[in-house]
Short mmCIF file of C-alpha atoms in Angstrom, two decimals:
data_model
loop_
_atom_site.label_atom_id
_atom_site.label_comp_id
_atom_site.label_asym_id
_atom_site.label_seq_id
_atom_site.Cartn_x
_atom_site.Cartn_y
_atom_site.Cartn_z
CA MET A 1 61.19 -35.27 0.38
CA ALA A 2 59.44 -33.63 3.34
CA VAL A 3 58.03 -30.95 1.09
CA SER A 4 56.69 -33.56 -1.33
CA THR A 5 55.10 -35.49 1.51
CA GLY A 6 53.46 -32.32 2.84
CA ARG A 7 52.10 -31.43 -0.57
CA ALA A 8 50.72 -34.93 -1.03
CA ARG A 9 49.09 -34.81 2.40
CA ALA A 10 47.53 -31.39 1.65
CA ALA A 11 46.31 -32.63 -1.73
CA GLY A 12 44.77 -35.69 -0.07
CA GLN A 13 42.98 -33.54 2.51
CA THR A 14 41.70 -31.22 -0.24
CA ALA A 15 40.41 -34.18 -2.22
CA ARG A 16 38.68 -35.66 0.86
CA GLY A 17 37.14 -32.23 1.63
CA ARG A 18 35.82 -31.98 -1.93
CA SER A 19 34.42 -35.50 -1.78
CA ARG A 20 32.67 -34.72 1.54
CA ARG A 21 31.19 -31.54 0.04
CA HIS A 22 29.96 -33.51 -2.94
CA ASP A 23 28.51 -36.18 -0.65
CA ARG A 24 26.62 -33.64 1.45
CA PRO A 25 23.40 -32.42 -0.21
CA GLY A 26 22.96 -28.70 -0.80
CA ARG A 27 20.83 -26.47 1.37
CA LEU A 28 17.95 -26.43 -1.10
CA ARG A 29 18.08 -30.21 -1.47
CA ARG A 30 18.11 -30.71 2.31
CA ALA A 31 15.20 -28.32 2.71
CA LEU A 32 13.21 -30.12 0.02
CA SER A 33 13.91 -33.55 1.49
CA THR A 34 13.19 -32.47 5.07
CA HIS A 35 10.15 -30.26 4.48
CA TRP A 36 8.79 -31.79 1.29
CA TYR A 37 5.24 -31.87 2.63
CA ALA A 38 5.24 -28.13 3.36
CA TRP A 39 6.65 -27.38 -0.09
CA ALA A 40 3.97 -29.59 -1.65
CA MET A 41 1.23 -27.72 0.23
CA ILE A 42 2.39 -24.24 -0.84
CA ALA A 43 3.20 -25.24 -4.42
CA PRO A 44 -0.37 -24.54 -5.72
CA VAL A 45 -0.33 -21.10 -4.09
CA VAL A 46 3.06 -20.33 -5.64
CA VAL A 47 1.79 -21.39 -9.07
CA VAL A 48 -1.35 -19.25 -8.74
CA MET A 49 0.70 -16.22 -7.63
CA LEU A 50 3.09 -16.66 -10.55
CA VAL A 51 0.15 -16.79 -12.96
CA LEU A 52 -1.85 -13.92 -11.44
CA ILE A 53 1.02 -11.66 -10.30
CA GLY A 54 4.32 -12.81 -11.77
CA TRP A 55 3.27 -13.02 -15.41
CA PRO A 56 1.35 -9.68 -15.52
CA LEU A 57 4.25 -8.00 -13.75
CA ALA A 58 6.80 -9.40 -16.19
CA ARG A 59 4.55 -8.47 -19.12
CA GLY A 60 4.15 -4.95 -17.78
CA VAL A 61 7.90 -4.48 -17.38
CA TYR A 62 8.42 -5.71 -20.95
CA LEU A 63 5.74 -3.37 -22.36
CA SER A 64 7.29 -0.43 -20.50
CA LEU A 65 10.41 -0.94 -22.61
CA THR A 66 8.48 -0.72 -25.89
CA ASP A 67 6.34 1.84 -27.74
CA ALA A 68 3.15 -0.25 -27.53
CA THR A 69 -0.09 1.67 -28.05
CA GLU A 70 -3.62 0.85 -29.13
CA ALA A 71 -2.58 1.48 -32.73
CA ASN A 72 0.32 -0.97 -32.98
CA ILE A 73 -0.49 -3.77 -30.55
CA GLY A 74 -1.52 -7.15 -31.96
CA ARG A 75 -5.21 -8.13 -31.92
CA THR A 76 -7.74 -10.40 -33.56
CA ILE A 77 -10.83 -9.01 -35.30
CA GLY A 78 -13.13 -11.81 -36.36
CA VAL A 79 -11.01 -14.16 -38.44
CA ASN A 80 -8.41 -11.50 -39.17
CA VAL A 81 -5.23 -11.52 -37.08
CA ILE A 82 -3.38 -8.20 -36.96
CA PRO A 83 0.23 -8.69 -35.85
CA ALA A 84 1.89 -6.41 -33.35
CA THR A 85 4.19 -3.77 -34.81
CA TYR A 86 5.49 -2.08 -31.66
CA GLU A 87 9.24 -1.95 -31.13
CA PHE A 88 11.72 -2.09 -28.28
CA VAL A 89 12.73 1.43 -27.19
CA GLY A 90 14.63 0.74 -23.98
CA LEU A 91 14.31 3.33 -21.22
CA ASP A 92 12.79 6.05 -23.40
CA ASN A 93 9.40 5.87 -21.63
CA TYR A 94 11.01 6.22 -18.21
CA LEU A 95 13.11 9.18 -19.33
CA ARG A 96 10.08 10.87 -20.84
CA ILE A 97 8.08 10.45 -17.64
CA LEU A 98 10.82 11.40 -15.19
CA THR A 99 11.75 14.54 -17.15
CA SER A 100 8.17 15.81 -17.42
CA SER A 101 6.74 18.36 -15.00
CA LEU A 102 3.46 16.42 -15.02
CA PHE A 103 5.04 13.48 -13.20
CA TRP A 104 6.51 15.64 -10.46
CA ASP A 105 3.23 17.51 -9.99
CA LYS A 106 1.34 14.23 -9.61
CA LEU A 107 4.04 12.84 -7.33
CA LEU A 108 3.87 15.90 -5.07
CA TRP A 109 0.09 15.66 -4.73
CA THR A 110 0.32 11.88 -4.18
CA VAL A 111 2.84 12.37 -1.37
CA VAL A 112 0.71 15.10 0.24
CA TRP A 113 -2.40 12.93 -0.12
CA THR A 114 -0.65 9.92 1.44
CA VAL A 115 1.00 11.77 4.33
CA VAL A 116 -2.16 13.70 5.31
CA CYS A 117 -4.44 10.66 5.05
CA VAL A 118 -2.15 8.27 6.93
CA GLY A 119 -1.45 10.90 9.60
CA LEU A 120 -5.17 11.46 10.17
CA HIS A 121 -5.84 7.72 10.03
CA TYR A 122 -3.30 7.05 12.74
CA GLY A 123 -4.11 10.04 14.95
CA ILE A 124 -7.89 9.64 14.91
CA GLY A 125 -7.67 5.84 15.06
CA LEU A 126 -5.39 5.97 18.09
CA GLY A 127 -7.65 8.49 19.85
CA LEU A 128 -10.74 6.37 19.27
CA ALA A 129 -8.89 3.22 20.35
CA VAL A 130 -7.82 4.85 23.62
CA MET A 131 -11.40 5.94 24.22
CA LEU A 132 -12.86 2.49 23.48
CA ASN A 133 -10.25 0.78 25.64
CA ARG A 134 -11.83 2.35 28.74
CA ARG A 135 -14.94 1.17 30.52
CA LEU A 136 -17.86 2.87 28.77
CA ARG A 137 -21.57 2.26 28.61
CA LEU A 138 -22.61 0.82 25.23
CA ARG A 139 -18.95 0.30 24.32
CA SER A 140 -19.80 -2.67 22.06
CA LEU A 141 -22.34 -0.55 20.17
CA TYR A 142 -19.76 2.19 19.64
CA ARG A 143 -17.28 -0.34 18.28
CA VAL A 144 -19.82 -1.68 15.79
CA LEU A 145 -20.83 1.79 14.61
CA LEU A 146 -17.23 2.96 14.25
CA ILE A 147 -16.17 -0.08 12.23
CA LEU A 148 -19.06 0.19 9.74
CA PRO A 149 -17.23 2.55 7.33
CA TRP A 150 -14.49 -0.07 6.92
CA ALA A 151 -17.10 -2.76 6.19
CA VAL A 152 -18.65 -0.75 3.37
CA PRO A 153 -16.99 -1.48 -0.01
CA ALA A 154 -14.88 1.43 -1.21
CA PHE A 155 -16.81 1.94 -4.45
CA VAL A 156 -20.14 2.07 -2.57
CA ALA A 157 -18.72 4.61 -0.13
CA ALA A 158 -17.36 6.67 -3.04
CA PHE A 159 -20.76 6.84 -4.73
CA ILE A 160 -22.47 7.78 -1.45
CA TRP A 161 -20.00 10.58 -0.76
CA ARG A 162 -20.22 11.83 -4.34
CA TYR A 163 -23.95 12.28 -3.81
CA LEU A 164 -23.34 14.00 -0.45
CA TYR A 165 -20.97 16.44 -2.18
CA ASN A 166 -23.41 17.26 -5.00
CA SER A 167 -23.64 21.03 -5.41
CA ASP A 168 -27.40 21.14 -6.04
CA TYR A 169 -28.89 18.13 -4.27
CA GLY A 170 -26.18 17.08 -1.83
CA VAL A 171 -26.97 16.59 1.84
CA ILE A 172 -23.95 18.64 2.98
CA ASN A 173 -25.02 21.71 1.01
CA GLY A 174 -28.57 21.11 2.17
CA PHE A 175 -27.49 21.46 5.80
CA LEU A 176 -25.46 24.56 4.93
CA LYS A 177 -28.51 26.18 3.31
CA MET A 178 -30.66 25.27 6.32
CA ALA A 179 -28.11 27.09 8.48
CA GLY A 180 -28.41 30.16 6.26
CA LEU A 181 -25.10 29.63 4.47
CA SER A 182 -24.48 29.36 0.75
CA GLY A 183 -23.70 26.03 -0.84
CA VAL A 184 -20.17 25.01 -1.77
CA GLY A 185 -19.11 23.47 -5.07
CA TRP A 186 -17.13 20.74 -3.34
CA LEU A 187 -15.98 18.96 -6.47
CA ASP A 188 -15.72 22.02 -8.72
CA ASP A 189 -12.74 23.76 -7.10
CA PRO A 190 -9.28 22.13 -6.87
CA THR A 191 -8.81 22.97 -3.18
CA THR A 192 -12.22 21.81 -1.99
CA ALA A 193 -12.02 18.73 -4.22
CA LYS A 194 -8.74 17.71 -2.58
CA ILE A 195 -10.21 18.28 0.88
CA ALA A 196 -13.26 16.25 -0.15
CA VAL A 197 -11.33 13.16 -1.27
CA ILE A 198 -9.09 13.32 1.82
CA ALA A 199 -12.20 13.39 4.02
CA VAL A 200 -13.66 10.36 2.25
CA ASN A 201 -10.45 8.37 2.53
CA VAL A 202 -10.07 9.26 6.22
CA TRP A 203 -13.67 8.17 6.87
CA ILE A 204 -12.92 4.81 5.25
CA GLY A 205 -9.46 4.21 6.71
CA VAL A 206 -9.85 5.25 10.36
CA PRO A 207 -11.72 2.07 11.49
CA PHE A 208 -8.84 -0.20 10.44
CA MET A 209 -6.36 1.88 12.41
CA MET A 210 -8.74 1.99 15.36
CA ILE A 211 -9.17 -1.79 15.51
CA ALA A 212 -5.43 -2.40 15.11
CA MET A 213 -4.57 0.13 17.83
CA LEU A 214 -7.28 -1.27 20.11
CA GLY A 215 -5.80 -4.74 19.80
CA GLY A 216 -2.37 -3.34 20.60
CA LEU A 217 -3.68 -1.47 23.65
CA GLN A 218 -5.31 -4.58 25.04
CA SER A 219 -2.00 -6.45 24.81
CA ILE A 220 -0.26 -3.95 27.12
CA PRO A 221 -0.26 -5.29 30.72
CA ALA A 222 -2.53 -3.28 33.02
CA GLU A 223 0.04 -3.66 35.82
CA LEU A 224 2.28 -1.14 34.06
CA TYR A 225 -0.38 1.54 34.24
CA GLU A 226 -1.17 0.71 37.85
CA ALA A 227 2.49 0.93 38.86
CA ALA A 228 2.91 4.24 37.01
CA GLU A 229 -0.22 5.66 38.65
CA VAL A 230 1.06 4.63 42.09
CA ASP A 231 4.33 6.44 41.29
CA GLY A 232 2.35 9.59 40.58
CA ALA A 233 2.62 9.65 36.77
CA SER A 234 0.03 11.79 35.02
CA ALA A 235 -2.22 10.52 32.23
CA TRP A 236 0.01 12.14 29.58
CA GLN A 237 3.15 10.66 31.15
CA ARG A 238 1.55 7.20 31.19
CA PHE A 239 0.53 7.61 27.56
CA ARG A 240 3.99 8.74 26.48
CA ALA A 241 6.00 6.23 28.56
CA ILE A 242 3.77 3.13 28.34
CA THR A 243 1.15 3.39 25.60
CA LEU A 244 3.27 4.66 22.71
CA PRO A 245 6.22 2.26 23.31
CA GLY A 246 3.78 -0.61 23.78
CA LEU A 247 2.16 0.17 20.43
CA ARG A 248 5.44 0.51 18.53
CA GLN A 249 5.26 -2.87 16.78
CA VAL A 250 1.60 -2.49 15.81
CA SER A 251 2.10 1.13 14.76
CA SER A 252 5.04 0.35 12.49
CA THR A 253 3.06 -2.33 10.67
CA VAL A 254 -0.20 -0.43 10.20
CA ILE A 255 1.58 2.77 9.13
CA LEU A 256 3.47 0.89 6.41
CA LEU A 257 0.31 -0.89 5.24
CA GLY A 258 -1.68 2.35 5.37
CA THR A 259 0.97 4.16 3.34
CA ILE A 260 0.96 1.50 0.61
CA TRP A 261 -2.85 1.32 0.49
CA THR A 262 -3.29 5.10 0.44
CA PHE A 263 -0.56 5.62 -2.16
CA ASN A 264 -2.49 3.23 -4.43
CA MET A 265 -6.01 4.29 -3.41
CA PHE A 266 -7.57 4.22 -6.87
CA PRO A 267 -11.37 3.98 -6.27
CA ILE A 268 -11.77 7.04 -4.02
CA ILE A 269 -10.04 9.45 -6.40
CA PHE A 270 -11.49 7.95 -9.56
CA LEU A 271 -15.09 7.56 -8.39
CA VAL A 272 -15.51 10.69 -6.26
CA THR A 273 -13.85 13.36 -8.42
CA ARG A 274 -12.96 11.48 -11.64
CA GLY A 275 -9.55 13.05 -11.11
CA GLY A 276 -11.03 16.51 -11.54
CA PRO A 277 -11.56 19.30 -11.74
CA GLY A 278 -9.34 18.90 -14.78
CA SER A 279 -6.69 16.56 -13.42
CA GLU A 280 -6.06 18.37 -10.13
CA THR A 281 -6.87 15.40 -7.88
CA GLU A 282 -5.22 12.74 -10.04
CA ILE A 283 -2.66 10.65 -8.16
CA LEU A 284 -0.06 8.46 -9.84
CA VAL A 285 -2.17 5.31 -10.08
CA THR A 286 -5.24 7.04 -11.50
CA TYR A 287 -3.13 8.81 -14.10
CA ALA A 288 -1.51 5.51 -15.08
CA PHE A 289 -5.01 4.08 -15.53
CA ARG A 290 -6.02 6.96 -17.79
CA GLU A 291 -2.92 6.47 -19.91
CA ALA A 292 -3.94 2.85 -20.57
CA PHE A 293 -7.72 3.16 -20.95
CA THR A 294 -8.60 6.62 -22.28
CA GLY A 295 -7.97 8.31 -25.63
CA ILE A 296 -5.30 6.63 -27.75
CA ARG A 297 -4.33 4.01 -25.22
CA ASP A 298 -0.65 4.25 -24.37
CA TYR A 299 0.05 0.79 -22.96
CA ALA A 300 3.80 1.29 -22.82
CA GLY A 301 3.56 4.62 -21.03
CA SER A 302 1.02 3.28 -18.54
CA ALA A 303 3.22 0.26 -17.85
CA ALA A 304 6.19 2.56 -17.25
CA TRP A 305 4.13 4.61 -14.77
CA GLY A 306 3.17 1.38 -13.00
CA VAL A 307 6.77 0.18 -12.76
CA ILE A 308 7.89 3.54 -11.38
CA ILE A 309 5.14 3.42 -8.74
CA LEU A 310 6.15 -0.13 -7.80
CA LEU A 311 9.81 0.83 -7.46
CA MET A 312 8.97 3.82 -5.28
CA LEU A 313 6.91 1.65 -2.93
CA VAL A 314 9.64 -1.00 -2.77
CA VAL A 315 12.24 1.65 -1.91
CA LEU A 316 9.88 3.10 0.71
CA ALA A 317 9.26 -0.30 2.31
CA ILE A 318 12.97 -1.17 2.39
CA GLY A 319 13.92 2.21 3.86
CA TYR A 320 11.15 1.99 6.44
CA ARG A 321 12.24 -1.50 7.41
CA ARG A 322 15.87 -0.47 7.83
CA THR A 323 14.83 2.51 9.93
CA LEU A 324 12.84 0.27 12.24
CA ARG A 325 15.74 -2.15 12.53
CA SER A 326 18.14 0.65 13.43
CA GLN A 327 15.72 1.70 16.18
CA GLY A 328 15.45 -1.83 17.53
CA GLY A 329 12.15 -2.61 15.85
CA PRO A 330 10.88 -6.18 15.20
CA TRP A 331 11.52 -5.99 11.42
#
């Protein structure tokens, strides 16, 4: 009898618990009812992002799993409708790309390009920020002049630098000839072409790093430097013990953003060297573009390249974030 009573009591409690759970609204429902106005305000933005980003991304992933090319994709010519004849091939495009030496060559150059550019961006930007954070005559003028390269659109800067690098009429070779030196075919040799595009990207990217670092420096309390100076700390010791730790949050953000931007820096490579000589300066994104828009357009292959690039950047961002968290970072 006691056992039966206990079971009945437990069953009653279970039933009441279920009824209370059913009576309580879910987390999503509570959030919608409590913050409905905020959800209503962001709804148009979400819709626009789904249309402009979500749908092309989903379409690209689907095409990467097919054999779609210019020859078999559906199109309309006048009143004639030509149906698509491409087929689903699964992961064949990814296997073909990942097992080719071309992909690994482009990946190696892309990694070198990204690491060198971001390293120079950060180093030069930090040095200029430290300089501009001091009391200088005409400091405002220096700030305006140093930020101008960032204000110039990338494609305009690329065309200007392509003219500067011209072997016959370029300004750089003109100065070399005035100094009694022979001109250099900057864009004709693989090594000099790579140095040339790195120089252009550094010229464009340093101002952003400089402004970000300058903002971070101005947020560090001056009392810390004064106390360290009273204690007899040298300039290098103050920089290492106060400046670098104080810039950790800003540095982590701008390095991640700079890495993503540089990894996908299409206009500089494409407009300055056209990927040449040959395809020596092609990075992953410019090669993916060529797959889709030159020769017999390989839409499926280009989409597969794009998905691989996206996955690499996602893995990089997640790994970078976890590293910062393990070191006590804000992310």
